[in-house]
Amino acid sequence: MKPQAAFFEQLGPAGMVSLGQVIRYASDAGLLVITDGKRNDIGSTATAYAKAYLGAGDASPWGSDSLTVSPYLGRDSLEPFVDVCDERAAGVFVLVKTSNPGGGLLQDRVTDGQTIYARVAELVQELNQGRIGESGYGPIGAVVGATYPEQLAEMRAAMPTSWILIPGFGAQGGTAKDVIAGFDDAGMGAIVNNSRNLIFAHRRDEYSQKYGESRWQDAVSAATDEMNAVLATRIS
Amino acid sequence: MKPQAAFFEQLGPAGMVSLGQVIRYASDAGLLVITDGKRNDIGSTATAYAKAYLGAGDASPWGSDSLTVSPYLGRDSLEPFVDVCDERAAGVFVLVKTSNPGGGLLQDRVTDGQTIYARVAELVQELNQGRIGESGYGPIGAVVGATYPEQLAEMRAAMPTSWILIPGFGAQGGTAKDVIAGFDDAGMGAIVNNSRNLIFAHRRDEYSQKYGESRWQDAVSAATDEMNAVLATRIS
């Protein structure tokens, strides 16, 4: 479950109280929670964000398992998150290559034969070293958009021990064919994010007549099953 | 007044309620409030952050005048903030060159003869065009650390119509001599940030004996006067 912090913050302090309740509800239901906050800062401030969001149950005040973080401030801005991941068995997803058209402005720039996003991937891979679990993956993951399938394949190879969170599927145009490059040979290693298409499934043509507004939960369930079926066909 | 969002978020939902109260209190006292959240995301999510934090009084649920934002997601991630600045007479400060030692990992990389931070400065300058007020400055500002005085001079020249927020003064090592390059010839255009040295002035050697813990407000006041005096000497 990946709540988008911004949509709660848009409602002010009361919205943030709701975010806390949503995270606790999902966590109590046994779901892993990725708080999508794209936070980061330097030094003690990065540590404050890490301690805020990382740690399920009572280990952190928000209680989420994971957080999305921005890399613009460099390695020393990411290390406090790594430290807290070690302490609390949590994880982070570092923005590597984002799904929006404008993401390339900085991320695709090439210096010394390497794009900025590839340099960030290298950093993610470095930070994950010595932290690989039984699954073959470590706590330092990456965000790579579904809208750039070629870069997704490149990034899967560059970060063989990192979970890749893949936004941009569905509403942003990414298809099942586009995201397969994010998975490893065993069909592991990627988390496909399809927020709007699932949350608002009852407004999609194929579900609106069948379920309508009142049965939105059934529409979400049907849309999720459909997405999983499409992904399973592609990955197997 | 620049509250650091992370230190409130570290306290969970209750901390965010306090952040809202602190912003309102400062705003009611007639202070301009820069919420230091280093937020950003793409599309509708960036708009949600902009609407959350930009707009004093009741114009936004948090009520702050300005917000620090990250540029890693590119131009289309910044434009929603510009739109809300236009609607609500608010401002943003885009991270350009940060004060931490690791900031150079991405920011200092050179491509086509231009550093990444210079490319971001160019973008800030572009976004400010057509938005310049009577002061000669526009709503799209920049964050440039005091710890890199040469880059600060370069950035003042590259963004002649942008306010520069300068962190790194004091506790992080930046001096009055280091920050003068951030001001224009009239002694305008820069906001020097000295959070820890002022907030915790009562713990500094020069103030602890005189004021102690109980008179921390007097220590803050004395440290602020001292800082302003030092800056005034340098700038004039």
Tab-separated table of N, CA and C in Angstrom, chain A residues 9 16 39-41 45 48-49 52-53 62, chain B residues 2-12 15-20 23 34-39 49 53 62 67-68:
chain	number	residue	atom	x	y	z
A	9	GLU	N	-1.317	16.015	2.861
A	9	GLU	CA	-0.814	17.337	3.266
A	9	GLU	C	-1.664	18.465	2.698
A	16	MET	N	-2.833	15.210	7.725
A	16	MET	CA	-1.700	14.416	8.198
A	16	MET	C	-2.121	13.469	9.330
A	39	ARG	N	10.825	12.598	0.280
A	39	ARG	CA	11.500	13.441	1.237
A	39	ARG	C	13.015	13.354	1.065
A	40	ASN	N	13.691	14.343	1.529
A	40	ASN	CA	15.116	14.293	1.822
A	40	ASN	C	15.622	15.656	2.257
A	41	ASP	N	16.769	15.637	2.915
A	41	ASP	CA	17.449	16.836	3.358
A	41	ASP	C	18.834	16.377	3.785
A	45	THR	N	18.588	16.589	9.589
A	45	THR	CA	17.245	16.709	9.039
A	45	THR	C	16.850	15.442	8.275
A	48	ALA	N	15.911	12.968	10.755
A	48	ALA	CA	14.563	13.217	11.280
A	48	ALA	C	13.503	12.624	10.346
A	49	TYR	N	13.661	12.803	9.032
A	49	TYR	CA	12.705	12.191	8.093
A	49	TYR	C	12.741	10.668	8.191
A	52	ALA	N	11.104	9.578	11.303
A	52	ALA	CA	9.670	9.864	11.230
A	52	ALA	C	8.921	8.718	10.562
A	53	TYR	N	9.394	8.321	9.382
A	53	TYR	CA	8.577	7.439	8.535
A	53	TYR	C	8.992	5.977	8.524
A	62	TRP	N	4.993	7.472	12.421
A	62	TRP	CA	4.027	7.257	11.349
A	62	TRP	C	3.784	5.770	11.128
B	2	LYS	N	11.640	30.267	9.328
B	2	LYS	CA	11.734	29.096	8.456
B	2	LYS	C	11.634	27.812	9.276
B	3	PRO	N	10.410	27.333	9.524
B	3	PRO	CA	10.292	26.065	10.248
B	3	PRO	C	10.769	24.911	9.365
B	4	GLN	N	11.487	23.986	9.980
B	4	GLN	CA	11.979	22.801	9.271
B	4	GLN	C	10.942	21.686	9.453
B	5	ALA	N	10.243	21.349	8.379
B	5	ALA	CA	9.138	20.379	8.466
B	5	ALA	C	9.571	19.054	9.077
B	6	ALA	N	10.772	18.594	8.748
B	6	ALA	CA	11.216	17.263	9.198
B	6	ALA	C	11.186	17.114	10.717
B	7	PHE	N	11.555	18.189	11.416
B	7	PHE	CA	11.627	18.074	12.873
B	7	PHE	C	10.231	18.033	13.502
B	8	PHE	N	9.231	18.474	12.771
B	8	PHE	CA	7.844	18.320	13.222
B	8	PHE	C	7.319	16.936	12.811
B	9	GLU	N	7.636	16.525	11.574
B	9	GLU	CA	7.190	15.201	11.115
B	9	GLU	C	7.760	14.080	11.976
B	10	GLN	N	8.955	14.329	12.519
B	10	GLN	CA	9.591	13.313	13.363
B	10	GLN	C	8.718	12.988	14.582
B	11	LEU	N	7.839	13.907	14.945
B	11	LEU	CA	6.942	13.691	16.081
B	11	LEU	C	5.608	13.094	15.653
B	12	GLY	N	5.490	12.733	14.368
B	12	GLY	CA	4.259	12.099	13.892
B	12	GLY	C	3.155	13.108	13.641
B	15	GLY	N	3.008	16.200	15.660
B	15	GLY	CA	4.036	17.165	15.278
B	15	GLY	C	3.576	18.042	14.133
B	16	MET	N	2.833	17.447	13.192
B	16	MET	CA	2.346	18.233	12.056
B	16	MET	C	1.247	19.210	12.476
B	17	VAL	N	0.488	18.824	13.480
B	17	VAL	CA	-0.492	19.770	14.036
B	17	VAL	C	0.254	20.961	14.650
B	18	SER	N	1.361	20.664	15.346
B	18	SER	CA	2.184	21.738	15.923
B	18	SER	C	2.777	22.624	14.836
B	19	LEU	N	3.227	22.017	13.735
B	19	LEU	CA	3.784	22.815	12.630
B	19	LEU	C	2.743	23.828	12.146
B	20	GLY	N	1.516	23.357	11.999
B	20	GLY	CA	0.443	24.261	11.579
B	20	GLY	C	0.264	25.407	12.557
B	23	ILE	N	3.250	27.909	12.297
B	23	ILE	CA	3.142	28.757	11.100
B	23	ILE	C	2.099	29.851	11.321
B	34	ILE	N	8.707	30.755	5.584
B	34	ILE	CA	9.207	29.820	4.572
B	34	ILE	C	9.155	28.427	5.190
B	35	THR	N	8.268	27.566	4.695
B	35	THR	CA	8.263	26.193	5.194
B	35	THR	C	9.366	25.416	4.475
B	36	ASP	N	10.314	24.902	5.273
B	36	ASP	CA	11.441	24.182	4.689
B	36	ASP	C	11.100	22.697	4.615
B	37	GLY	N	10.489	22.296	3.494
B	37	GLY	CA	10.019	20.919	3.354
B	37	GLY	C	10.736	20.168	2.246
B	38	LYS	N	11.434	20.894	1.384
B	38	LYS	CA	12.125	20.274	0.241
B	38	LYS	C	11.216	19.269	-0.458
B	39	ARG	N	9.973	19.687	-0.671
B	39	ARG	CA	8.983	18.847	-1.320
B	39	ARG	C	9.119	18.901	-2.833
B	49	TYR	N	1.148	19.592	-3.288
B	49	TYR	CA	2.123	20.192	-2.372
B	49	TYR	C	2.053	21.718	-2.432
B	53	TYR	N	0.997	24.148	0.895
B	53	TYR	CA	1.885	25.029	1.669
B	53	TYR	C	1.915	26.477	1.228
B	62	TRP	N	-1.921	25.118	5.352
B	62	TRP	CA	-0.810	25.333	6.280
B	62	TRP	C	-0.555	26.824	6.499
B	67	LEU	N	7.832	27.896	0.200
B	67	LEU	CA	8.200	26.488	0.422
B	67	LEU	C	9.502	26.205	-0.313
B	68	THR	N	10.395	25.420	0.296
B	68	THR	CA	11.579	24.957	-0.440
B	68	THR	C	11.197	23.712	-1.238
